[in-house]
Structure formats: C-alpha cells, structure tokens
Coordinates of N, CA and C in Angstrom, one line a residue:
Chain A
Q1 N -21.2 20.3 11.7 CA -21.3 19.8 10.3 C -20.1 20.4 9.5
Q2 N -19.5 19.5 8.7 CA -18.2 19.8 8.0 C -18.4 20.9 7.0
P3 N -17.6 22.0 7.0 CA -17.7 23.0 6.0 C -17.3 22.5 4.6
V4 N -17.9 23.1 3.6 CA -17.7 22.7 2.2 C -16.7 23.6 1.5
Q5 N -15.7 23.0 0.9 CA -14.7 23.9 0.2 C -14.8 23.7 -1.3
S6 N -14.6 24.8 -2.0 CA -14.6 24.8 -3.4 C -13.5 25.7 -4.0
P7 N -12.9 25.4 -5.1 CA -13.0 24.1 -5.8 C -12.3 23.0 -5.0
Q8 N -12.5 21.8 -5.5 CA -11.7 20.7 -4.9 C -10.3 20.7 -5.3
A9 N -10.0 21.1 -6.5 CA -8.6 21.2 -7.0 C -8.4 22.3 -7.9
V10 N -7.2 22.9 -7.9 CA -6.9 24.0 -8.8 C -5.5 23.8 -9.4
I11 N -5.3 24.0 -10.7 CA -4.0 23.9 -11.3 C -3.7 25.3 -11.8
L12 N -2.5 25.8 -11.5 CA -2.1 27.2 -11.8 C -0.7 27.2 -12.5
R13 N -0.4 28.2 -13.3 CA 0.9 28.5 -13.7 C 1.5 29.6 -12.7
E14 N 2.7 29.6 -12.5 CA 3.3 30.6 -11.6 C 2.9 32.0 -12.0
G15 N 2.5 32.8 -11.0 CA 2.1 34.2 -11.3 C 0.6 34.3 -11.4
E16 N -0.1 33.2 -11.6 CA -1.6 33.3 -11.7 C -2.2 33.4 -10.3
D17 N -3.5 33.8 -10.3 CA -4.2 34.0 -9.0 C -5.2 32.9 -8.8
A18 N -5.6 32.7 -7.6 CA -6.6 31.7 -7.2 C -7.4 32.1 -6.0
V19 N -8.7 31.7 -6.0 CA -9.6 31.9 -4.8 C -10.1 30.6 -4.4
I20 N -10.0 30.3 -3.1 CA -10.5 29.1 -2.5 C -11.6 29.5 -1.5
N21 N -12.8 28.8 -1.6 CA -13.9 29.2 -0.8 C -14.2 28.2 0.2
C22 N -14.8 28.6 1.3 CA -15.2 27.8 2.4 C -16.6 28.2 2.9
S23 N -17.5 27.3 2.9 CA -18.9 27.6 3.3 C -19.4 26.7 4.4
S24 N -20.1 27.3 5.4 CA -20.6 26.5 6.5 C -22.1 26.7 6.6
S25 N -22.8 25.6 7.1 CA -24.2 25.7 7.3 C -24.5 26.3 8.7
K26 N -23.5 26.5 9.5 CA -23.7 27.1 10.9 C -23.2 28.5 11.0
A27 N -23.8 29.3 11.9 CA -23.2 30.6 12.2 C -21.8 30.4 12.7
L28 N -20.9 31.3 12.3 CA -19.5 31.1 12.6 C -19.0 32.2 13.5
Y29 N -18.1 31.8 14.4 CA -17.3 32.8 15.2 C -16.0 33.1 14.6
S30 N -15.4 32.1 14.0 CA -14.1 32.3 13.4 C -13.8 31.3 12.3
V31 N -12.9 31.7 11.4 CA -12.5 30.7 10.3 C -10.9 30.7 10.3
H32 N -10.4 29.6 10.3 CA -8.9 29.4 10.2 C -8.5 28.8 8.9
W33 N -7.4 29.2 8.3 CA -6.9 28.6 7.1 C -5.5 28.0 7.3
Y34 N -5.3 26.8 6.8 CA -4.1 26.1 6.9 C -3.7 25.5 5.6
R35 N -2.4 25.3 5.4 CA -1.9 24.7 4.2 C -1.1 23.5 4.6
Q36 N -1.2 22.4 3.9 CA -0.5 21.1 4.2 C 0.2 20.6 2.9
K37 N 1.5 20.5 3.0 CA 2.2 19.9 1.9 C 2.2 18.3 2.1
H38 N 2.4 17.6 1.0 CA 2.3 16.2 1.1 C 3.3 15.6 2.1
G39 N 2.7 14.8 3.0 CA 3.6 14.1 4.0 C 4.0 15.0 5.2
E40 N 3.4 16.2 5.2 CA 3.8 17.1 6.3 C 2.6 17.5 7.1
A41 N 2.8 18.2 8.2 CA 1.7 18.6 9.1 C 1.2 19.9 8.5
P42 N -0.1 20.2 8.8 CA -0.7 21.5 8.4 C 0.1 22.7 9.0
V43 N 0.1 23.8 8.3 CA 0.8 25.0 8.8 C -0.2 26.1 8.7
F44 N -0.2 27.0 9.7 CA -1.1 28.1 9.8 C -0.9 29.1 8.8
L45 N -2.0 29.7 8.2 CA -2.0 30.8 7.3 C -2.7 32.0 7.8
M46 N -3.9 31.8 8.3 CA -4.8 33.0 8.6 C -5.9 32.6 9.5
I47 N -6.2 33.6 10.4 CA -7.4 33.5 11.2 C -8.3 34.7 11.0
L48 N -9.6 34.5 10.8 CA -10.5 35.6 10.6 C -11.6 35.4 11.7
L49 N -11.8 36.5 12.4 CA -12.8 36.5 13.5 C -14.1 37.3 13.1
K50 N -15.2 36.8 13.7 CA -16.4 37.6 13.6 C -16.1 39.0 14.2
G51 N -16.5 40.0 13.4 CA -16.2 41.4 13.9 C -15.1 42.0 13.2
G52 N -14.3 41.2 12.4 CA -13.3 41.8 11.5 C -11.9 41.6 11.9
E53 N -11.6 41.1 13.1 CA -10.2 40.9 13.5 C -9.6 39.8 12.6
Q54 N -8.3 40.0 12.3 CA -7.6 39.0 11.5 C -6.2 38.9 12.0
K55 N -5.6 37.7 11.7 CA -4.2 37.4 12.0 C -3.7 36.5 11.0
G56 N -2.6 36.9 10.3 CA -2.1 36.0 9.3 C -0.9 36.5 8.6
H57 N -0.5 35.8 7.5 CA 0.7 36.2 6.8 C 0.4 37.4 5.9
D58 N 1.5 38.2 5.7 CA 1.4 39.4 4.9 C 1.0 39.1 3.4
K59 N 1.5 38.0 2.9 CA 1.3 37.8 1.4 C 0.0 37.0 1.1
I60 N -0.7 36.7 2.1 CA -2.0 36.0 1.9 C -3.1 36.8 2.4
S61 N -4.2 36.9 1.7 CA -5.3 37.6 2.2 C -6.6 36.7 2.2
A62 N -7.5 37.1 3.0 CA -8.8 36.3 3.1 C -9.9 37.2 3.5
S63 N -11.1 36.8 3.3 CA -12.3 37.5 3.7 C -13.2 36.6 4.5
F64 N -14.1 37.2 5.3 CA -15.0 36.4 6.1 C -16.4 37.1 6.0
N65 N -17.3 36.5 5.4 CA -18.7 37.1 5.3 C -19.5 36.4 6.3
E66 N -19.7 37.1 7.5 CA -20.4 36.4 8.6 C -21.9 36.1 8.3
K67 N -22.5 37.0 7.5 CA -23.9 36.8 7.2 C -24.1 35.5 6.3
K68 N -23.2 35.4 5.4 CA -23.3 34.2 4.4 C -22.6 33.0 5.0
Q69 N -21.9 33.1 6.1 CA -21.2 32.0 6.8 C -20.2 31.5 5.8
Q70 N -19.5 32.4 5.1 CA -18.5 32.0 4.1 C -17.2 32.7 4.3
S71 N -16.1 32.0 3.9 CA -14.8 32.7 3.9 C -14.1 32.3 2.6
S72 N -13.3 33.3 2.1 CA -12.5 33.0 0.9 C -11.0 33.3 1.1
L73 N -10.2 32.5 0.6 CA -8.7 32.7 0.7 C -8.2 33.1 -0.7
Y74 N -7.5 34.3 -0.8 CA -7.0 34.8 -2.0 C -5.5 34.6 -2.2
L75 N -5.1 33.9 -3.2 CA -3.7 33.6 -3.5 C -3.4 34.4 -4.7
T76 N -2.6 35.4 -4.6 CA -2.2 36.2 -5.8 C -0.8 36.0 -6.2
A77 N -0.5 36.1 -7.5 CA 0.8 36.0 -8.0 C 1.4 34.7 -7.4
S78 N 0.8 33.6 -7.7 CA 1.2 32.3 -7.1 C 2.6 31.9 -7.3
Q79 N 3.2 31.3 -6.4 CA 4.6 30.8 -6.5 C 4.6 29.2 -6.4
L80 N 5.6 28.6 -6.8 CA 5.7 27.1 -6.7 C 5.5 26.7 -5.3
S81 N 5.9 27.5 -4.3 CA 5.8 27.1 -2.9 C 4.4 27.1 -2.4
Y82 N 3.5 27.6 -3.2 CA 2.1 27.7 -2.8 C 1.4 26.3 -3.0
S83 N 2.0 25.4 -3.7 CA 1.4 24.1 -3.9 C 1.2 23.4 -2.6
G84 N 0.1 22.7 -2.5 CA -0.3 21.9 -1.3 C -1.8 21.8 -1.2
T85 N -2.3 21.3 -0.1 CA -3.7 21.2 0.1 C -4.1 22.3 1.2
Y86 N -5.1 23.0 0.9 CA -5.6 24.1 1.8 C -6.9 23.7 2.5
F87 N -6.8 23.8 3.8 CA -8.0 23.5 4.6 C -8.5 24.7 5.3
C88 N -9.8 24.8 5.4 CA -10.4 25.8 6.3 C -10.9 25.1 7.5
G89 N -10.8 25.7 8.6 CA -11.3 25.2 9.9 C -12.3 26.2 10.4
T90 N -13.5 25.8 10.8 CA -14.5 26.7 11.2 C -14.9 26.5 12.7
E91 N -15.1 27.6 13.4 CA -15.5 27.5 14.8 C -16.9 28.1 14.8
S92 N -17.8 27.3 15.3 CA -19.2 27.7 15.3 C -19.5 28.7 16.4
S93 N -20.4 29.6 16.2 CA -20.9 30.5 17.3 C -21.6 29.8 18.4
D94 N -22.0 28.5 18.2 CA -22.7 27.8 19.2 C -21.9 27.5 20.4
W95 N -20.6 27.4 20.2 CA -19.7 27.2 21.3 C -18.4 28.0 21.1
N96 N -18.0 28.8 22.1 CA -16.9 29.7 22.0 C -15.7 29.0 22.5
T97 N -15.2 28.0 21.8 CA -13.9 27.4 22.2 C -13.0 27.3 20.9
D98 N -11.9 26.7 21.1 CA -11.0 26.5 19.9 C -11.3 25.2 19.2
K99 N -12.5 24.7 19.3 CA -12.8 23.4 18.6 C -13.1 23.8 17.1
L100 N -12.2 23.3 16.2 CA -12.4 23.6 14.8 C -12.9 22.3 14.1
I101 N -13.8 22.6 13.1 CA -14.2 21.5 12.2 C -13.6 21.9 10.9
F102 N -12.8 21.0 10.3 CA -12.1 21.2 9.1 C -12.8 20.8 7.9
G103 N -12.7 21.5 6.8 CA -13.3 21.1 5.5 C -12.5 20.0 4.9
T104 N -12.9 19.6 3.7 CA -12.3 18.4 3.0 C -11.1 18.8 2.2
G105 N -10.8 20.1 2.1 CA -9.6 20.5 1.5 C -9.7 20.9 0.0
T106 N -8.8 21.8 -0.4 CA -8.6 22.1 -1.8 C -7.2 21.9 -2.2
R107 N -7.0 21.1 -3.2 CA -5.6 20.8 -3.6 C -5.2 21.8 -4.7
L108 N -4.1 22.5 -4.4 CA -3.5 23.5 -5.3 C -2.2 23.0 -5.9
Q109 N -2.1 23.0 -7.2 CA -0.8 22.7 -7.8 C -0.3 23.9 -8.7
V110 N 0.9 24.4 -8.4 CA 1.4 25.5 -9.2 C 2.6 24.9 -10.0
F111 N 2.5 25.2 -11.3 CA 3.6 24.7 -12.3 C 4.4 25.9 -12.8
P112 N 5.7 25.7 -13.2 CA 6.5 26.8 -13.7 C 5.9 27.3 -15.0
Chain B
N1 N 12.8 26.2 21.2 CA 11.6 25.4 21.5 C 11.4 24.3 20.5
A2 N 11.1 23.1 21.0 CA 10.8 22.0 20.1 C 9.4 22.1 19.4
G3 N 8.5 22.9 20.1 CA 7.2 23.0 19.5 C 6.3 21.8 20.0
V4 N 5.7 21.1 19.1 CA 4.8 19.9 19.4 C 5.6 18.7 18.9
T5 N 5.8 17.8 19.8 CA 6.5 16.5 19.4 C 5.6 15.4 19.6
Q6 N 5.7 14.4 18.7 CA 4.9 13.2 18.7 C 5.7 12.0 18.6
T7 N 5.4 10.9 19.4 CA 6.1 9.6 19.2 C 5.0 8.5 19.3
P8 N 5.2 7.4 18.5 CA 6.3 7.2 17.5 C 5.9 7.9 16.2
K9 N 6.8 7.8 15.3 CA 6.5 8.4 13.9 C 5.7 7.4 13.1
F10 N 6.0 6.1 13.3 CA 5.3 5.1 12.5 C 5.0 3.9 13.5
R11 N 3.9 3.2 13.2 CA 3.6 2.0 14.1 C 2.7 1.1 13.3
I12 N 3.0 -0.2 13.4 CA 2.1 -1.2 12.8 C 1.5 -2.0 14.0
L13 N 0.2 -2.1 14.1 CA -0.5 -2.8 15.1 C -1.3 -4.0 14.5
K14 N -1.4 -5.0 15.3 CA -2.3 -6.1 14.9 C -3.7 -5.8 15.5
I15 N -4.7 -6.3 14.8 CA -6.1 -6.1 15.3 C -6.2 -6.5 16.8
G16 N -6.8 -5.7 17.6 CA -7.0 -6.0 19.0 C -6.0 -5.6 19.9
Q17 N -4.8 -5.2 19.4 CA -3.8 -4.6 20.2 C -4.1 -3.2 20.7
S18 N -3.4 -2.8 21.7 CA -3.6 -1.4 22.2 C -2.3 -0.7 22.2
M19 N -2.4 0.7 22.2 CA -1.2 1.5 22.2 C -1.5 2.9 22.6
T20 N -0.5 3.6 23.0 CA -0.6 5.0 23.4 C 0.3 5.9 22.4
L21 N -0.3 6.9 21.8 CA 0.4 7.9 21.0 C 0.7 9.0 22.0
Q22 N 2.0 9.4 22.0 CA 2.5 10.4 22.9 C 2.5 11.8 22.2
C23 N 2.1 12.8 22.9 CA 2.2 14.2 22.4 C 2.7 15.1 23.5
T24 N 3.7 15.9 23.2 CA 4.2 16.9 24.2 C 4.4 18.2 23.5
Q25 N 4.1 19.3 24.2 CA 4.3 20.7 23.7 C 5.1 21.5 24.8
D26 N 6.0 22.3 24.3 CA 6.8 23.1 25.2 C 6.5 24.6 25.1
M27 N 5.3 25.0 24.6 CA 5.0 26.4 24.4 C 4.0 26.9 25.5
N28 N 3.7 26.1 26.5 CA 2.8 26.5 27.6 C 1.4 26.8 27.1
H29 N 1.0 26.1 26.0 CA -0.3 26.3 25.5 C -1.3 25.6 26.3
N30 N -2.5 26.2 26.5 CA -3.5 25.6 27.3 C -4.4 24.6 26.5
Y31 N -4.6 24.9 25.2 CA -5.4 24.0 24.4 C -4.5 22.9 23.7
M32 N -5.0 21.7 23.7 CA -4.4 20.6 22.9 C -5.5 19.8 22.2
Y33 N -5.1 19.2 21.1 CA -6.1 18.5 20.2 C -5.4 17.2 19.6
W34 N -6.3 16.3 19.3 CA -5.9 15.1 18.5 C -6.8 15.0 17.3
Y35 N -6.2 14.9 16.1 CA -6.9 14.8 14.9 C -6.4 13.5 14.2
R36 N -7.3 12.9 13.4 CA -6.9 11.9 12.5 C -7.1 12.3 11.1
Q37 N -6.3 11.9 10.2 CA -6.4 12.2 8.7 C -6.3 11.0 7.9
D38 N -7.4 10.5 7.3 CA -7.3 9.4 6.4 C -6.8 9.9 5.0
P39 N -6.3 8.9 4.2 CA -5.6 9.3 3.0 C -6.5 10.1 2.1
G40 N -6.0 11.3 1.6 CA -6.8 12.2 0.7 C -7.9 12.9 1.4
M41 N -8.0 12.8 2.7 CA -9.2 13.4 3.4 C -8.7 14.6 4.3
G42 N -9.7 15.2 4.9 CA -9.4 16.3 5.8 C -9.1 15.8 7.2
L43 N -9.0 16.7 8.1 CA -8.7 16.4 9.5 C -10.0 16.3 10.3
K44 N -10.0 15.2 11.1 CA -11.2 14.9 11.9 C -10.8 15.0 13.4
L45 N -11.5 15.8 14.2 CA -11.1 16.0 15.6 C -11.6 14.8 16.4
I46 N -10.6 14.2 17.2 CA -10.9 13.0 18.0 C -11.3 13.5 19.4
Y47 N -10.4 14.2 20.1 CA -10.5 14.7 21.4 C -9.8 16.0 21.5
Y48 N -10.2 16.9 22.4 CA -9.4 18.1 22.7 C -9.5 18.4 24.2
S49 N -8.6 19.3 24.6 CA -8.4 19.6 26.0 C -8.2 21.1 26.1
V50 N -8.9 21.8 27.1 CA -8.8 23.2 27.2 C -7.8 23.5 28.4
G51 N -7.3 22.5 29.0 CA -6.4 22.7 30.1 C -6.2 21.4 30.9
A52 N -5.2 21.4 31.7 CA -4.9 20.2 32.5 C -6.1 19.7 33.3
G53 N -6.4 18.4 33.2 CA -7.6 17.9 33.9 C -8.9 18.0 33.1
I54 N -8.9 18.7 32.0 CA -10.2 18.9 31.3 C -10.1 18.4 29.8
T55 N -10.9 17.4 29.5 CA -10.9 16.9 28.1 C -12.4 16.8 27.6
D56 N -12.5 16.8 26.3 CA -13.9 16.7 25.7 C -13.8 16.0 24.4
K57 N -14.9 15.4 24.0 CA -15.0 14.6 22.7 C -15.0 15.6 21.5
G58 N -14.4 15.1 20.4 CA -14.6 15.8 19.2 C -15.6 15.1 18.3
E59 N -15.3 15.1 17.0 CA -16.2 14.5 16.0 C -16.2 13.0 16.0
V60 N -15.0 12.3 16.2 CA -14.9 10.9 16.1 C -14.1 10.3 17.3
P61 N -14.7 10.3 18.5 CA -14.0 9.8 19.7 C -14.1 8.3 19.9
N62 N -15.0 7.6 19.2 CA -15.1 6.2 19.5 C -13.9 5.4 19.3
G63 N -13.5 4.6 20.3 CA -12.3 3.7 20.1 C -11.0 4.4 20.7
Y64 N -11.2 5.6 21.2 CA -10.0 6.3 21.7 C -10.3 6.8 23.1
N65 N -9.2 7.1 23.9 CA -9.3 7.7 25.1 C -8.1 8.7 25.3
V66 N -8.3 9.7 26.1 CA -7.3 10.7 26.3 C -7.2 11.1 27.8
S67 N -6.1 11.7 28.2 CA -6.0 12.2 29.5 C -5.1 13.4 29.4
R68 N -5.2 14.4 30.4 CA -4.4 15.6 30.4 C -4.0 15.9 31.8
S69 N -3.0 15.2 32.3 CA -2.6 15.4 33.7 C -1.6 16.6 33.9
T70 N -1.0 17.0 32.8 CA -0.1 18.2 32.8 C -0.4 19.1 31.7
T71 N 0.1 20.3 31.7 CA -0.1 21.2 30.6 C 0.6 20.7 29.3
E72 N 1.8 20.1 29.5 CA 2.6 19.7 28.4 C 2.2 18.5 27.6
D73 N 1.6 17.5 28.3 CA 1.4 16.2 27.7 C -0.1 15.9 27.5
F74 N -0.4 15.2 26.3 CA -1.8 14.9 26.0 C -1.7 13.6 25.2
P75 N -1.6 12.4 25.9 CA -1.5 11.1 25.2 C -2.9 10.7 24.7
L76 N -2.8 9.9 23.6 CA -4.0 9.4 23.0 C -3.9 7.8 23.1
R77 N -4.9 7.2 23.7 CA -4.9 5.8 23.9 C -5.8 5.1 22.9
L78 N -5.3 4.1 22.2 CA -6.2 3.3 21.3 C -6.4 1.9 22.0
E79 N -7.6 1.5 22.3 CA -7.9 0.3 22.9 C -8.5 -0.6 21.8
L80 N -8.1 -1.9 21.7 CA -8.6 -2.9 20.8 C -8.6 -2.3 19.4
A81 N -7.4 -2.1 18.8 CA -7.2 -1.5 17.5 C -8.0 -2.2 16.4
A82 N -8.5 -1.5 15.5 CA -9.3 -2.0 14.4 C -8.7 -1.4 13.1
P83 N -8.9 -2.1 12.0 CA -8.4 -1.6 10.7 C -8.9 -0.2 10.3
S84 N -10.1 0.1 10.8 CA -10.7 1.5 10.6 C -9.9 2.6 11.2
Q85 N -9.0 2.2 12.1 CA -8.2 3.2 12.8 C -6.8 3.4 12.1
T86 N -6.6 2.8 11.0 CA -5.5 3.1 10.2 C -5.6 4.5 9.7
S87 N -4.6 5.3 10.0 CA -4.7 6.7 9.7 C -3.4 7.4 10.1
V88 N -3.3 8.7 9.7 CA -2.2 9.5 10.3 C -2.8 10.4 11.4
Y89 N -2.2 10.4 12.6 CA -2.7 11.1 13.7 C -1.8 12.3 14.0
F90 N -2.5 13.4 14.1 CA -1.8 14.7 14.4 C -2.2 15.2 15.7
C91 N -1.3 15.6 16.5 CA -1.5 16.4 17.7 C -1.3 17.8 17.5
A92 N -2.0 18.7 18.1 CA -1.8 20.2 17.9 C -2.1 20.9 19.2
S93 N -1.5 22.1 19.3 CA -1.8 22.9 20.5 C -2.0 24.3 20.1
S94 N -2.6 25.1 21.0 CA -2.8 26.5 20.8 C -3.0 27.2 22.1
Y95 N -2.9 28.5 22.0 CA -3.2 29.3 23.2 C -4.4 30.2 23.0
S96 N -5.2 30.2 24.0 CA -6.4 31.1 24.0 C -6.6 31.8 25.3
S97 N -6.7 33.1 25.3 CA -6.8 33.9 26.5 C -8.3 34.2 26.7
I98 N -8.7 34.2 27.9 CA -10.1 34.6 28.2 C -10.3 36.1 28.2
W99 N -9.1 36.9 28.0 CA -9.2 38.3 28.1 C -9.4 39.0 26.7
T100 N -9.1 38.2 25.6 CA -9.2 38.8 24.3 C -10.1 37.9 23.4
S101 N -10.6 38.4 22.4 CA -11.4 37.6 21.4 C -10.5 36.9 20.4
M102 N -9.2 37.3 20.4 CA -8.3 36.7 19.3 C -8.0 35.3 19.6
K103 N -8.3 34.4 18.6 CA -8.0 33.0 18.7 C -6.6 32.8 18.1
D104 N -5.7 32.1 18.8 CA -4.4 31.9 18.3 C -4.4 30.6 17.4
E105 N -3.3 30.6 16.6 CA -3.2 29.5 15.6 C -2.9 28.2 16.3
Q106 N -3.2 27.1 15.6 CA -2.9 25.8 16.2 C -1.5 25.4 15.6
Y107 N -0.6 24.9 16.4 CA 0.7 24.3 16.0 C 0.5 22.8 16.0
F108 N 0.9 22.3 14.8 CA 0.8 20.8 14.7 C 2.1 20.1 14.9
G109 N 2.0 18.9 15.4 CA 3.1 18.0 15.5 C 3.3 17.3 14.1
P110 N 4.4 16.6 14.0 CA 4.8 16.0 12.7 C 3.9 14.8 12.3
G111 N 3.1 14.2 13.2 CA 2.2 13.2 12.9 C 2.7 11.8 13.3
T112 N 1.8 10.8 13.5 CA 2.1 9.4 13.7 C 1.3 8.7 12.7
R113 N 2.1 7.9 11.8 CA 1.4 7.1 10.8 C 1.1 5.7 11.4
L114 N -0.1 5.4 11.6 CA -0.5 4.1 12.2 C -1.2 3.2 11.2
T115 N -0.8 1.9 11.1 CA -1.4 0.9 10.3 C -1.9 -0.2 11.2
V116 N -3.1 -0.6 11.1 CA -3.7 -1.7 11.8 C -4.0 -2.8 10.8
T117 N -3.4 -4.0 11.0 CA -3.6 -5.1 10.1 C -4.1 -6.4 10.9

C-alpha cells in the first residue's frame, strides 16, 4: 500500500526550515528519501533502516519511528537548490528485498 | 562510469504497436528496477530483478514484460501499446549485499518519455 506524504506542497523563503512526513500502514524495514527536480530523474538523499542505521547526505537529516511506521525529513536553512519534489520510498518488513513503494510526493518551492 | 543509461529518450507509439525500452548499468549492481511516473504523480514499480535470470512483478506489471539475461541489461517490453501507458519510464539499479543489513541507494537513469496515441 502506498505511503502517505504530508504536506502535499510547501513554499519557503531561503533560510526557512521544513519538515516532510511519510506514513505507512505496514510495518517497515527501511525508508528511502529522494528528491526530483522538474524533468529530471530522482536523486538519492537518505536511507533509514530499522534498528537505527542511516546513510545519507551531511546537510539533510531524517528520523524513522519504527513503532509508528513513520519517517520525517528535516530541511533546515533551506536553499534555492532544495526546490523540487520529495518522495519517500518504503520497504515493508513483509519482504526483505529492495522493492520500494513510493509515496505521492511533496512539492517544495524555495524563493529568494 | 556512465551509471544507468536508457534509450530512447523520447518515443511516440501508435495504439497496438510494440517496443522495447533499453536500460544498461555499468556499476555491477545486482538489483535493477523499472518504474513509471505519470504527470504530477509518484513512481510506480513495474518490474524488478534481484540478479541475472531472476525477475518479479511490481505494483503495475500488466502490459509489460522484462528479461534479465546479463547483470548489465534490463530491457522493458511493451506489447500492444495503449494510451494508458503514456508516461515517463525510469530504470534504476542498486547494490544489496546478503552480508550486511545496509540497503544501498537506487541510481536512476534519465528516463524515457513515451506517448501512445
């Protein structure tokens, strides 16, 4: 089942902060975060694993609440380059593969 | 490394025609995926492969077929194209080791924009 992302869209001024949430109805093994700019392919941001392991960029942080089956992506001191659509991809604990189900996305626009 | 390459970049098909979307990766990744993305929507998994000779269905496999005869290549075949298959198609690859719990990131190709009229 497709994870639900909130909010659907965010508008920020440079330097402001934002939080993007991803919620699943299934028990999760991992959550992946990607950013996609218009007309381009998605680009990797972060992976969070059950048990606390993480891999990602230094300037972006995220959390994974396994009990609530939720993840949040924290964008602090936003820059113009942060604009794009953010997708979470969830891997269910039902199958331990790299099969990700992506959310509907959160569109982020950062203005000067 | 070229990463993940896809051909063609654009294609217009008539209803009922068939075609193959090509995907190649040079990173020696064991996992490969095909996604479709409709305008303003998220990514839907069509098929994926965990290694040469092994493929499995994703969320939306109807109307598509795949094969994985080599580690590098993962072509997607559309039979009897329909307007509902108008979309942008992304191929991706990743590496996953059976020895660690760490899941590696997926690397996406530039996409193929397909229109069926």
